[in-house]
Structures are given as structure tokens and as C-alpha cells.
Coordinates of C-alpha atoms and ligand atoms in Angstrom, one line a residue:
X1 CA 114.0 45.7 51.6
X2 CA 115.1 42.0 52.8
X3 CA 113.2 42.2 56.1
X4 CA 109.6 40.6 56.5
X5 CA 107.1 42.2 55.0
X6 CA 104.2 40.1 56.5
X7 CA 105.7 41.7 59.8
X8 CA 103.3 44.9 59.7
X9 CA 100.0 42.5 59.5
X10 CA 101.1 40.0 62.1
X11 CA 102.1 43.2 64.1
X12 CA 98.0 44.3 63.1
X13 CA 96.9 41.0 65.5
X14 CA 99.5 41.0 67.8
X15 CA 97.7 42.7 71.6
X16 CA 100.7 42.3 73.4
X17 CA 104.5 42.4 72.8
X18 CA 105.3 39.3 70.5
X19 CA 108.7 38.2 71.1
X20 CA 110.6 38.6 66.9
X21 CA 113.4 36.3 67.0
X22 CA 114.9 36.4 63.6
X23 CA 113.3 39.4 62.2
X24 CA 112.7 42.9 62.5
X25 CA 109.6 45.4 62.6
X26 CA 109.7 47.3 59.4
X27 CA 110.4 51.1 59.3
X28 CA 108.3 53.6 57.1
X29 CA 111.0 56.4 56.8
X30 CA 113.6 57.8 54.6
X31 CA 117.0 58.8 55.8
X32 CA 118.1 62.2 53.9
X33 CA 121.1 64.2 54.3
X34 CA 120.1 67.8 54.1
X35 CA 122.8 70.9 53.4
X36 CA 122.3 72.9 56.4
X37 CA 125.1 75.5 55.5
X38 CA 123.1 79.2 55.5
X39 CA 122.4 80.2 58.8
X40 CA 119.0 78.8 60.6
X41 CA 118.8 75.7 58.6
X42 CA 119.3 73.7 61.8
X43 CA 116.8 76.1 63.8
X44 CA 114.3 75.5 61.2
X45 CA 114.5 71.7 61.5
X46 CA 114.5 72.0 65.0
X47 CA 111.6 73.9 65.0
X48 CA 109.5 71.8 62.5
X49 CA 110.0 69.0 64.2
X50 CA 112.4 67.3 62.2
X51 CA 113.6 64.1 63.3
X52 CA 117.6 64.9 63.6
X53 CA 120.1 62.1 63.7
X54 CA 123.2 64.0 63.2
X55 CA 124.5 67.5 62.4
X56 CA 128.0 68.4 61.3
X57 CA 129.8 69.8 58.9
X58 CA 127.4 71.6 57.2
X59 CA 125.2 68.6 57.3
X60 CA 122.3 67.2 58.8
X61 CA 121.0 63.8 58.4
X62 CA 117.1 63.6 58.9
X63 CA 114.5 60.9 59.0
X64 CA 111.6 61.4 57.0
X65 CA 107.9 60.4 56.5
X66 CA 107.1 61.4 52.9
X67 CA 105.1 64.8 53.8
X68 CA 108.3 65.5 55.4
X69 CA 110.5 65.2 52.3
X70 CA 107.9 67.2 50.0
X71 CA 108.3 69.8 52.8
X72 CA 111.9 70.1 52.6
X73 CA 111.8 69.9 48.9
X74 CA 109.5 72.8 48.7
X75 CA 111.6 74.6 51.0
X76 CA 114.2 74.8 48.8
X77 CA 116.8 72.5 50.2
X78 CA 118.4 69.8 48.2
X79 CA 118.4 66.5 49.5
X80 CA 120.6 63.5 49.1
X81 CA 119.4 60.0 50.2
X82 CA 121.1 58.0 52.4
X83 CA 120.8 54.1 53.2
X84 CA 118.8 53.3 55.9
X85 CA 120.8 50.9 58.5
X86 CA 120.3 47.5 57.9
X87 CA 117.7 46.2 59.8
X88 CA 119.0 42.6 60.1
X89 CA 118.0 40.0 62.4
X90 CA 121.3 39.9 64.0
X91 CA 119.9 43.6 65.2
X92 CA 117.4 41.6 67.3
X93 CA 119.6 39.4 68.9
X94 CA 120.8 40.0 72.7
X95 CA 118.0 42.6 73.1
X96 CA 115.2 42.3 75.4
X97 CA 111.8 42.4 74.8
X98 CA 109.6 44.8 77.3
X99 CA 108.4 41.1 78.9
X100 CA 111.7 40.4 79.2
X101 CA 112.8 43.8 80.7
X102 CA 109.8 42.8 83.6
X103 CA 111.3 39.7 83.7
X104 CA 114.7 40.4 84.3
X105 CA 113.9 42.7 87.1
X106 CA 111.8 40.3 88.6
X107 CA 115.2 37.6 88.6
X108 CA 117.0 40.4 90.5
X109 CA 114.3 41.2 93.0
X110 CA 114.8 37.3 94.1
X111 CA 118.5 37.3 93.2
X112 CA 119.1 40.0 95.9
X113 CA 116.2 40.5 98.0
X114 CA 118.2 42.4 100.6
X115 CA 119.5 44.9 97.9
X116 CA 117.1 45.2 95.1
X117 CA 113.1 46.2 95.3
X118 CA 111.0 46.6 92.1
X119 CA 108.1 49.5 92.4
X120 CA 105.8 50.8 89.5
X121 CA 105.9 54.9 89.5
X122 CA 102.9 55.0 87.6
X123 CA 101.1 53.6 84.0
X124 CA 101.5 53.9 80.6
X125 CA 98.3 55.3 78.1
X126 CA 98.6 51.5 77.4
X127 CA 98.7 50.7 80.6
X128 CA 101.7 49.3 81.1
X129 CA 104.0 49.6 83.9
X130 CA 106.8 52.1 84.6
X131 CA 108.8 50.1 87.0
X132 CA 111.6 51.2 89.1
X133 CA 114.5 49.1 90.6
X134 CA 115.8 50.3 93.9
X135 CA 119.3 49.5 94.7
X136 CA 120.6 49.6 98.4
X137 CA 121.9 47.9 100.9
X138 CA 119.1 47.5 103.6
X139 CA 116.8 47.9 100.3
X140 CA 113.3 47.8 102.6
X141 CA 114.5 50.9 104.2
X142 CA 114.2 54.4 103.4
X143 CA 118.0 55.8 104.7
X144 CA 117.4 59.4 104.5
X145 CA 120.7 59.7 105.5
X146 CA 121.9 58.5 101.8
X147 CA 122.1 60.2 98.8
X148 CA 120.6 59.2 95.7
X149 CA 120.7 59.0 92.2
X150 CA 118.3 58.1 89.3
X151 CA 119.3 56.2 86.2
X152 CA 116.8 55.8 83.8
X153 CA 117.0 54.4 79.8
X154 CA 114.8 53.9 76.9
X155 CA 112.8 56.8 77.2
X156 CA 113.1 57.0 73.2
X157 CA 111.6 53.5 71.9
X158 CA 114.0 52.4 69.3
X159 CA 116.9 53.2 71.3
X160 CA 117.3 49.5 72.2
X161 CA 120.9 49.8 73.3
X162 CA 120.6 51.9 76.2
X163 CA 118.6 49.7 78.2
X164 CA 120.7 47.2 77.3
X165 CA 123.7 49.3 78.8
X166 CA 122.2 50.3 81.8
X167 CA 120.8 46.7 82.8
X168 CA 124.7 46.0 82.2
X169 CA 125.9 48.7 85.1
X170 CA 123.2 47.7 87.0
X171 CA 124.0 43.9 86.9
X172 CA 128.0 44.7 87.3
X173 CA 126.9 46.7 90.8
X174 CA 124.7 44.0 92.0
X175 CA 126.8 40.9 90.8
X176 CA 130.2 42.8 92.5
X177 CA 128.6 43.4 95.9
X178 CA 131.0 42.1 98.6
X179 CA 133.7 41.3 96.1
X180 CA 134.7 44.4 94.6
X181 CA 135.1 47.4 97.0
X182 CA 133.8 50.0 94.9
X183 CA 130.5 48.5 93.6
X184 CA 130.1 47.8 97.8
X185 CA 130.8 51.3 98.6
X186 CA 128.0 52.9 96.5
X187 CA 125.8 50.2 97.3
X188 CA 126.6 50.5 101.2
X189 CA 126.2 54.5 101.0
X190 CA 123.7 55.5 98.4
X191 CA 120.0 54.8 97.2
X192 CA 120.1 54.2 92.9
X193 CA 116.8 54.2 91.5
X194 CA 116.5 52.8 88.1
X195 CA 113.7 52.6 85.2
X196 CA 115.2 50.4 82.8
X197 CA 112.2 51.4 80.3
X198 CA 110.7 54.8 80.8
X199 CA 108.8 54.6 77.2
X200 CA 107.2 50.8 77.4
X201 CA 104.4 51.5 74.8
X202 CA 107.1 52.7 72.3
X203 CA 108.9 50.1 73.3
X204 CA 106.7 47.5 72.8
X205 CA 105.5 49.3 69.4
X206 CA 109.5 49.0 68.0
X207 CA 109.4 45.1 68.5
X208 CA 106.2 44.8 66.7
X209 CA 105.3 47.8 63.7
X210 CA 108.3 50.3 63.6
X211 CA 111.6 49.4 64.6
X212 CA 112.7 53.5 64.5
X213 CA 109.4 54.7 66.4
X214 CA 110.8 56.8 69.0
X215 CA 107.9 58.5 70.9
X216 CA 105.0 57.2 73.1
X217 CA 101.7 55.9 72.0
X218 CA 99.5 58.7 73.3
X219 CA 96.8 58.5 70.4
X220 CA 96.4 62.3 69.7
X221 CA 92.7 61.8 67.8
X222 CA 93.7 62.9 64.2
X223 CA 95.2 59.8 63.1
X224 CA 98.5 60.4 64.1
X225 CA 100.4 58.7 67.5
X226 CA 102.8 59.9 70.5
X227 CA 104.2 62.6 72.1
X228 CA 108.0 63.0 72.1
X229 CA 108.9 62.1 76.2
X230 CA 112.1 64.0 76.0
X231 CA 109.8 67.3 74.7
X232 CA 107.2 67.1 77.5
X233 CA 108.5 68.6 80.2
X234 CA 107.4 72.1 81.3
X235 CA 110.4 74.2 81.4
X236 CA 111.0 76.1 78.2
X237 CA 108.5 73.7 76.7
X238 CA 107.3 74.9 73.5
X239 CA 104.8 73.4 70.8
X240 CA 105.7 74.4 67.1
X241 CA 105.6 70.8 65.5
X242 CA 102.7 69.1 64.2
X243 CA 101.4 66.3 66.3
X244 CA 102.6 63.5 63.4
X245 CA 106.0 65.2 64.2
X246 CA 109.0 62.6 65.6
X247 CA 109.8 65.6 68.4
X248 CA 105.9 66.4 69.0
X249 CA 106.3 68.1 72.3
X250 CA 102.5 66.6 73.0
X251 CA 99.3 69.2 73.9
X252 CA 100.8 70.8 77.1
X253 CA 104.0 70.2 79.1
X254 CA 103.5 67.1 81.2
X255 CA 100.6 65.7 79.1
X256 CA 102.0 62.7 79.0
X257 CA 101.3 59.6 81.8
X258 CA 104.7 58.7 82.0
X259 CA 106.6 62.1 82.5
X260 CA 103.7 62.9 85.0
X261 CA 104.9 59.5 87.3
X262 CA 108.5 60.9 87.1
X263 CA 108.0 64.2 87.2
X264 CA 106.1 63.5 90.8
X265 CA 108.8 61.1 91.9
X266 CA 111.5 63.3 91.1
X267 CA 109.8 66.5 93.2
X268 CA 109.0 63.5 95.8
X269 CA 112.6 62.4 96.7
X270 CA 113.7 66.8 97.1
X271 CA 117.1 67.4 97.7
X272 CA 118.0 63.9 98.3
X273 CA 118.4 63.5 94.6
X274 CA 121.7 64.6 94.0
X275 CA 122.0 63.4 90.3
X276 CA 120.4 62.1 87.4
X277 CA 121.6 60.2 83.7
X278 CA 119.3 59.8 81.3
X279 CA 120.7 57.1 78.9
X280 CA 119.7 57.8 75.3
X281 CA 121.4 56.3 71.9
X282 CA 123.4 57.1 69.5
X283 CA 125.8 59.4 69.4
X284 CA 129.1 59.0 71.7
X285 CA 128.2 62.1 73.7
X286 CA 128.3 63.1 77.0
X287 CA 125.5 66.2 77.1
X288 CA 124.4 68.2 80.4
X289 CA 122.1 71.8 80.3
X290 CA 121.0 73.5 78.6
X291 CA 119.3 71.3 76.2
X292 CA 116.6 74.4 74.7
X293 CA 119.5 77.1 73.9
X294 CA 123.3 76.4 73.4
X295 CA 124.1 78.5 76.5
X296 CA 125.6 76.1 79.5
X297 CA 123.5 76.2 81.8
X298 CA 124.5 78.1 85.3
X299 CA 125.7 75.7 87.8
X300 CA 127.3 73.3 85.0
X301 CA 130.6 74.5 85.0
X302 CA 131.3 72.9 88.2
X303 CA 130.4 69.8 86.3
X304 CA 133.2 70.0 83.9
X305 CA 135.8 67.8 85.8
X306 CA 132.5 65.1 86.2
X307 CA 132.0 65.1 82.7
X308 CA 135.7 64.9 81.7
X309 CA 136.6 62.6 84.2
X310 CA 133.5 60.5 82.8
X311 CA 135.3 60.7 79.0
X312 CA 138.6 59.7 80.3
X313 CA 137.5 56.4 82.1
X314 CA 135.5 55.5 78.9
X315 CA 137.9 55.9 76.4
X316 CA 140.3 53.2 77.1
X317 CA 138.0 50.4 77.4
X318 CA 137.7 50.0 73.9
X319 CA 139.5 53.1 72.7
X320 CA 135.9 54.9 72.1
X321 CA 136.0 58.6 72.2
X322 CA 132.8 60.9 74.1
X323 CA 132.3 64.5 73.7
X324 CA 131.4 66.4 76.2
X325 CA 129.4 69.5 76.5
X326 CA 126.1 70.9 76.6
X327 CA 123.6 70.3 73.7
X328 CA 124.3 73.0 71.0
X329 CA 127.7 71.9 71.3
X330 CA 128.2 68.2 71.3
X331 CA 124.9 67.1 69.2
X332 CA 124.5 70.6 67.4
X333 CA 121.1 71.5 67.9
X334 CA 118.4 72.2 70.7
X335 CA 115.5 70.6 71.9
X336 CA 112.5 72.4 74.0
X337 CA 110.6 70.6 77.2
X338 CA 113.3 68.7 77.4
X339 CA 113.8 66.1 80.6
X340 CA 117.3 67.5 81.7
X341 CA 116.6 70.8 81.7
X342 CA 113.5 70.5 84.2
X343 CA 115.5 68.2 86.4
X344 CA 118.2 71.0 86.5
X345 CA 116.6 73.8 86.5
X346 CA 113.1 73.2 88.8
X347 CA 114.7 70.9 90.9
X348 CA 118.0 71.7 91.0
X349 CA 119.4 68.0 90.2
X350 CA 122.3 67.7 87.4
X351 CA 121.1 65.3 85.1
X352 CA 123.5 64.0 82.1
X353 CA 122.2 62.7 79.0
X354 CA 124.5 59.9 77.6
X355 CA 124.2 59.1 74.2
X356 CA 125.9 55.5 74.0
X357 CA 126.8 54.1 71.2
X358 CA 127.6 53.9 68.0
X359 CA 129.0 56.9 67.0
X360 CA 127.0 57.9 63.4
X361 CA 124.3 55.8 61.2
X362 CA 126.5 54.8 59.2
X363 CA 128.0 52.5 62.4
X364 CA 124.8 51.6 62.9
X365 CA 123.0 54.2 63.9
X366 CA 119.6 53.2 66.5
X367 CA 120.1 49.6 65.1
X368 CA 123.2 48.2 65.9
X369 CA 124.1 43.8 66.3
X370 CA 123.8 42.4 69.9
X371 CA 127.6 42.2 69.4
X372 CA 127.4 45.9 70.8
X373 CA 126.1 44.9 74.0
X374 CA 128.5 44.0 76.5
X375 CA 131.7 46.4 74.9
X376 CA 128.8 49.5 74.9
X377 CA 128.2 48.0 79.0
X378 CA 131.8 47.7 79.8
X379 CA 133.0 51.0 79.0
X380 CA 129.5 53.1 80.3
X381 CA 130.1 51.2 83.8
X382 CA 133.6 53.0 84.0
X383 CA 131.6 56.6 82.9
X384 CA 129.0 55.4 85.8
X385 CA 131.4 54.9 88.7
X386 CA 132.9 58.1 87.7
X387 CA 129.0 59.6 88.1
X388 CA 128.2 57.9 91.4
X389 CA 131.4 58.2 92.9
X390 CA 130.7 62.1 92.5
X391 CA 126.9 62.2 93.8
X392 CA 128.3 60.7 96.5
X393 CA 130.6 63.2 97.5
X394 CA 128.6 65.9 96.6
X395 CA 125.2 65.0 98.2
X396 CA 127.0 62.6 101.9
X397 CA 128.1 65.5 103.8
X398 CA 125.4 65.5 107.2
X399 CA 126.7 68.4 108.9
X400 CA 125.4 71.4 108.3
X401 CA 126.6 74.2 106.5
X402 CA 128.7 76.9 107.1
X403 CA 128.4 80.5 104.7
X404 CA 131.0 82.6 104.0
X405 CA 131.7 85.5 102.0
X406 CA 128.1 86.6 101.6
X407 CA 128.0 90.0 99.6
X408 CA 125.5 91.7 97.2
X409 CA 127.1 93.2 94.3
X410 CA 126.0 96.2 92.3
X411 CA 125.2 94.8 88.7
X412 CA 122.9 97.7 87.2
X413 CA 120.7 100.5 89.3
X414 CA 117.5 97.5 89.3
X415 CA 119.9 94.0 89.8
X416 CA 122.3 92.8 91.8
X417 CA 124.2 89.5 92.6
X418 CA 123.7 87.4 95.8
X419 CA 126.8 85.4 96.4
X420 CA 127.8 83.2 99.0
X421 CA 130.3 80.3 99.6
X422 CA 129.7 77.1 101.4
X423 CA 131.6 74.5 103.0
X424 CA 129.1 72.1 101.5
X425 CA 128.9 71.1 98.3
X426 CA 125.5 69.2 98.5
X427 CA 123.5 72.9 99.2
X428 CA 121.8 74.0 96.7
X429 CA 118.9 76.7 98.0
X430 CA 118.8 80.3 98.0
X431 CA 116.3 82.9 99.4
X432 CA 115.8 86.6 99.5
X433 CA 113.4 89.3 100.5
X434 CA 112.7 92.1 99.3
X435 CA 111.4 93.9 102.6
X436 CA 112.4 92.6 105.8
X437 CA 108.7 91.6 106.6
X438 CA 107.9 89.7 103.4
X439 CA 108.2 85.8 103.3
X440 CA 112.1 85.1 102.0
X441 CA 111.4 83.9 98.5
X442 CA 112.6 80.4 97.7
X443 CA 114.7 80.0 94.4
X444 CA 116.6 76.5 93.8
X445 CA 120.2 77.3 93.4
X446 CA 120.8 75.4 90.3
X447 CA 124.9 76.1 91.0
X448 CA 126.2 72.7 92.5
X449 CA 129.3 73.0 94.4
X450 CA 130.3 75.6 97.0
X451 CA 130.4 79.1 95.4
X452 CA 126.8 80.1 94.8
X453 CA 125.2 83.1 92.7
X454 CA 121.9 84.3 92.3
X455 CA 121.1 87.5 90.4
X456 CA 118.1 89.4 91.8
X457 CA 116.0 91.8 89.0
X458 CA 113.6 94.2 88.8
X459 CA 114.7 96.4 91.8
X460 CA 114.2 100.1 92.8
X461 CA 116.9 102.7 92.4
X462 CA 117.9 103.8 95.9
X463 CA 115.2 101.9 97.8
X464 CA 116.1 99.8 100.7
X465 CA 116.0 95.9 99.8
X466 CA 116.9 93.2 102.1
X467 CA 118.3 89.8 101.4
X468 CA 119.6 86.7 103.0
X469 CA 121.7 84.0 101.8
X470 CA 120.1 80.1 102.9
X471 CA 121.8 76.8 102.3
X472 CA 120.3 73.4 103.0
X473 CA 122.3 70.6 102.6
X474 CA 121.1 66.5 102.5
X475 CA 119.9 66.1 105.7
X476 CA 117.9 68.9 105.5
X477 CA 120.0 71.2 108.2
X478 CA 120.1 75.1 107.7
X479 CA 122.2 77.9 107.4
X480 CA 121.5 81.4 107.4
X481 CA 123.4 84.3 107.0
X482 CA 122.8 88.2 108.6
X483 CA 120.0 90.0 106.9
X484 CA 121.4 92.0 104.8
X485 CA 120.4 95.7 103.7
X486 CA 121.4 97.0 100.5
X487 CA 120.6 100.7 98.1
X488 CA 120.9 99.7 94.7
X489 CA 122.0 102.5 92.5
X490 CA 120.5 105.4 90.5
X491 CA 121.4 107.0 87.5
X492 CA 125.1 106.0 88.1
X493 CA 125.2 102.6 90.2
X494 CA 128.6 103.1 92.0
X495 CA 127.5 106.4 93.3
X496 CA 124.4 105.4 95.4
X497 CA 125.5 101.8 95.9
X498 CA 125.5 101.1 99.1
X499 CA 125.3 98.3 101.9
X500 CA 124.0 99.4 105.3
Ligands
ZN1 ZN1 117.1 59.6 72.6

């Protein structure tokens, strides 16, 4: 333990963010490595709230309060300690402080007042801000006409290196204007929205008491702090973990003051947001839905060219490999109420997480040297051209769509399958009825791209339904197809199938 010990008591005094030059916030933790061989070892750490770093080969490697450890024990597994990573002042180095962060997007704001803005979405327990950069040409207006994005970073505190990595992309955009022709293109044709630190009060908390705190500050009244951001939000949200728990999913989904202000931003912008990364650390991973189960999510496939293509303009940067895939299979577990899956699935906007940097604790882990900085921001702007380049193909078509190929297909006497094709690959909603008088129900299409499928439960045997196929694209215009009346089979479906 080389670091400053007096660091905890001046942390005690310290109000505000102190700025640590030269040392670094102690952490109260143990690193184990746990044999997670028999089947549900990893659904039981999940579950309990463990605080997962890695899992492979038969391993997973855990940080853990004491309680934790005894717990473990007592469950029966057998634990191996592992060194923490070093946390060395050279850790500290190149980062910026929250202060800083406001700073630095306050030298932008009057660097390029015609293309960056700086809003607050809301307030921290603490009270803090939760600013958001806009990036546009013609910045003061609102060009509905434009797809967007949102990039957003440091939602876990002590991942200090993705903050770092997206104030790089967003620096490389702004500083290229006029010069380079792509960094002009997607500022000419898109709106980016960025919150360089969605977590400020666990950020803060990392520079002064616990340089591996990850969640929030919420104080939860029973001597324990935060809520887990990346846990809060409301689909497949669940609350198994004890509130002193690293993944503590918080009292309800949404509890939280900063997922709230995103949240509503996010259902504020509608189907203008066409795409979403969420920059986390560490890993070298390249994750999209579902994050609760290791299904991929519907809609994703389309997505597997994006997320290749993202891999393969990385990788020869600096020769640095990312995995692809949804979160059962490139981290190895599962997380519940997590943010990607409520972006994707309530509001139908593909949202990636990134994991940047370094590849394992024993690289590094959360606390890797300044050094890392500008390789980890060179190689993730190549991965974020590849994004926005994308979103803007899939979200700048203005005409409105056409449908094709509209069927309903038999899947069992009570379901069938909607599908439909558009010429449009920003569309994205769906609606049916079940009578021809009731209100067409909306359901977000969470498909991107231009062959669409929704399966519709829960129906009669040889009653009449009705449905309609709807597509909406950027600019808000509507297609519709016929209505269209269908008998869903009885005791054999292909016998009394039938569409009038
Ligand atoms: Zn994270």
C-alpha cells in the first residue's frame, strides 16, 4: 500500500472535488479470482450483486468488500487473491477532474460557438450538473431535418478513461471541421449530443475517497451509498442485491436523478435519435442488446456489419483487437435495468456499449497511466466514424416510405407474424388492431433496417383479426399498408389459416 494514506481524511474535509496531482484516492476492496466452473456460478454472482471484472475460462475475477469475501467463502468457493492494479500517481496524470470536465466544455462552447452549445439535462443528488454538449453546424438551431446521435461516458465513476476517450472524438470532430471532409460531413448533416460525465457525484467521489467507486452517491439511509446507473433503468429491471452491493439496481427503476434527466431526454428527441454509445471501461469489447439475457436482441442482427465494421477500423491503429457481440457473449455475464436495453427496446434506438481499453486488470484494469489516453482516443475515433457514418445513413432518408411484402404468417392457432419490408431503413414503428374499430396499437419496431417483424400473441382460433403494417421514418412521414383480415388456426393451423 504505497499510496497516501492521509488521503481518506483530507478526502473527510474536502466539500468539493480537490484536484490530486500526484496521488491517488485509496480503494477499500479486494480483487479475488473465483472458480466459476459448475454451472450457475456466474448467475449467482450476477445475481448477488457481485462486482465482476472479467469472466473466462472458468474464471471470474471479482472485487470485494470484506462481507463479500466471507460470503463467497461460506458459499463454498475457493478463492485466490489477486493484486490490485497499482494505483500510482502516474494513474492520475492526463485525466480530468469533474471541474476540469465543466471546464473544458466551457473552452469549446467559446472555441466554436457556431458549432458547439453546452445545456444541463438535469442535477445530480449532489446537485451537480449533467451537462450536454451539442455538436452541429448552425448549433442554435433545432434541424429536425438531421439525425442524431448521443454519446455519453463515465456513467461508472472510476472508469476515468472513457471520458477521456470520448472528449478525444469529440475534440478530433470539432478541431477537423472544414479541413477534413468527413469530420465536416457529420457535422454539416447530423445533431451529436454528448455527456462527457453522466455519473458526476461518483466521479467526483473517485478523485477524492475511492478511486474504484463505480456507482452514484444516492445515500440509501442504512449506511450504505449509490445506486448502480447502468442497473436503473426500467426494462427487465430487477432488485436481488443488497443496497451496499457494486451493481445495486437502486429502490425502483429510474430512482435515480440522473437516469430520470436522460431517460426524459432520450423519450424527448423520438425517432430522431437514431443511435446511441455508451462508453464504459475496460474490456476491449464492442457489446449491443441484450444486456439482461444472452439472447441477441431482435433487430441487432442488422447491426452485425456496424459492429464488425467498427472492430476492423480499430484494430490497426494500434493493432488492438475488439470483440463483438451481445453481452452474454463478449463480457460473459448479464446485467438487469441496464441503459442499452431500455434505449433499444422502449425506444427503439440501437445503443452500443464500448468497453475501451485495456483489455484485463492485469493491463491495468479501471486504472491505467495517462499514457493510455491519446492511443485509447486515436483508435475509438476510427470505431466512431464507422458509428456516425451509419446513423447517418440509417436515420437521413426524408421521403417517405414505401411497404412491400406485407403478409401475416401462421405461427401457432393464437400468434402470428406481421412482416413487412421498407424502402427506408430509418422506420422503425409498427401497429395492429385487433378489430377493425379498435385504436391500432403502437409497438416500437425494435428491427432497424428494412425487413420488419413483429409477432402478435394471445389470439382466437378462427376469429377474425385485423392488422395493419405502419412505418414512420425521420421526418415523421407515414406509410400504411391495406387492412388486413386474417383467421388464425384451430386445432391444426394450416387447415383454418386463412387471409380474407
Ligand atoms: Zn462500466
Amino acid at each position: 500500500m504505497k499510496w497516501n494514506r492521509t488521503r481518506r481524511w483530507l478526502a473527510g474535509i474536502a466539500l468539493t472535488a480537490i484536484t490530486m496531482r500526484g496521488a491517488v484516492a485509496e480503494s477499500p476492496g479486494r480483487l479475488v479470482e473465483v472458480p466459476v466452473e459448475w454451472p450457475g456460478a456466474v448467475d449467482f454472482l450476477v445475481r448477488e450483486g457481485f462486482d465482476i471484472w472479467e469472466v473466462g475460462d472458468g474464471r471470474a475475477l471479482v472485487y470485494v468488500s470484506s462481507g463479500e469475501h466471507e460470503t463467497l467463502e461460506r458459499e463454498g468457493f475457493k478463492l485466490t487473491e489477486r493484486p490490485l492494479p497499482p494505483l500510482d500517481p502516474k494513474a492520475v496524470d492526463g485525466y480530468l477532474t469533474f471541474a476540469e470536465y465543466e471546464a473544458a466544455m466551457q473552452a469549446r462552447v467559446a472555441a466554436y460557438p457556431g458549432r458547439v452549445s453546452l445545456s444541463t439535462i438535469g442535477q445530480t443528488h449532489e446537485g451537480r450538473e449533467l451537462w450536454m454538449l451539442k455538436i452541429s453546424d448552425n448549433v442554435a438551431l433545432d434541424e429536425t431535418d438531421e439525425p442524431e446521435v448521443l454519446l455519453f461516458s463515465l456513467q461508472h465513476a472510476r472508469e476515468w478513461l472513457s471520458g477521456m476517450t470520448l472528449l478525444g472524438i469529440v475534440d478530433h470532430l470539432l478541431d477537423n471541421y472544414g479541413t477534413e471532409t468527413r469530420s465536416t460531413q457529420i457535422i454539416d448533416s447530423m445533431q451529436l449530443y454528448v455527456i462527457l460525465v453522466a455519473n458526476p457525484d461518483g466521479y467526483v467521489f473517485t478523485h477524492t475517497n475511492d478511486r474504484l467507486w463505480r456507482k452514484n452517491r444516492r445515500n440509501n439511509g442504512n449506511g450504505t451509498f449509490g445506486v448502480d446507473l447502468n442497473r436503473n433503468f426500467p426494462y427487465r429491471w430487477a432488485s436481488s442485491t443488497s443496497t451496499s452491493s457494486a451493481t445495486w439496481g437502486g429502490p425502483s427503476p429510474l430512482s435515480e436523478p440522473e437516469n430520470i434527466a436522460l431517460d426524459n431526454w432520450v423519450k424527448s428527441r423520438g425517432t430522431r435519435l437514431v443511435g446511441c454509445i455508451n462508453y464504459h471501461t475496460y474490456g476491449n469489447l464492442i457489446m449491443h442488446s441484450w444486456a439482461w439475457t444472452t439472447a441477441v436482441a431482435p433487430g441487432v442482427e442488422t447491426m452485425g456489419p456496424l459492429v464488425n465494421g467498427m472492430a476492423n477500423a480499430m484494430r490497426p491503429v494500434h493493432n488492438q483487437t475488439f470483440v463483438p457481440g451481445s453481452w452474454g457473449v463478449a463480457l460473459g455475464y448479464t446485467g438487469a435495468g441496464v441503459t442499452d436495453d431500455t434505449f433499444h427496446a422502449v425506444y427503439g434506438v440501437p445503443t452500443l456499449t464500448l468497453e475501451v481499453r485495456p483489455r484485463t486488470a492485469a493491463e491495468g484494469g479501471f486504472v491505467v497511466p495517462g499514457t493510455y489516453i491519446l492511443p485509447t482516443q486515436q483508435e475509438q475515433i476510427e470505431g466512431a466514424f464507422v458509428f456516425l457514418d451509419w446513423a447517418l445513413t440509417h436515420g437521413a432518408d426524408p421521403t417517405p416510405p414505401v411497404l412491400s411484402n406485407v403478409q401475416v404468417l401462421p405461427v401457432s392457432s393464437s400468434a402470428v407474424d406481421i412482416r413487412w419490408a421498407t424502402d427506408d431503413p430509418a422506420t422503425r414503428s409498427v401497429r395492429y388492431g385487433r378489430t377493425p374499430d379498435t385504436p391500432f396499437v403502437a409497438t416500437p419496431d425494435r428491427l432497424r433496417g428494412q425487413q420488419h417483424i413483429v409477432r402478435v400473441t394471445g389470439l382466437t382460433a378462427g376469429a377474425r383479426h385485423y392488422a395493419r403494417a405502419v412505418s414512420e421514418n425521420l421526418a415523421g412521414d407515414i406509410a400504411e399498408s391495406d387492412l388486413i383480415i386474417f383467421r388464425p388456426g384451430g386445432l391444426d393451423a394450416s387447415d383454418i389459416w386463412a387471409v380474407e
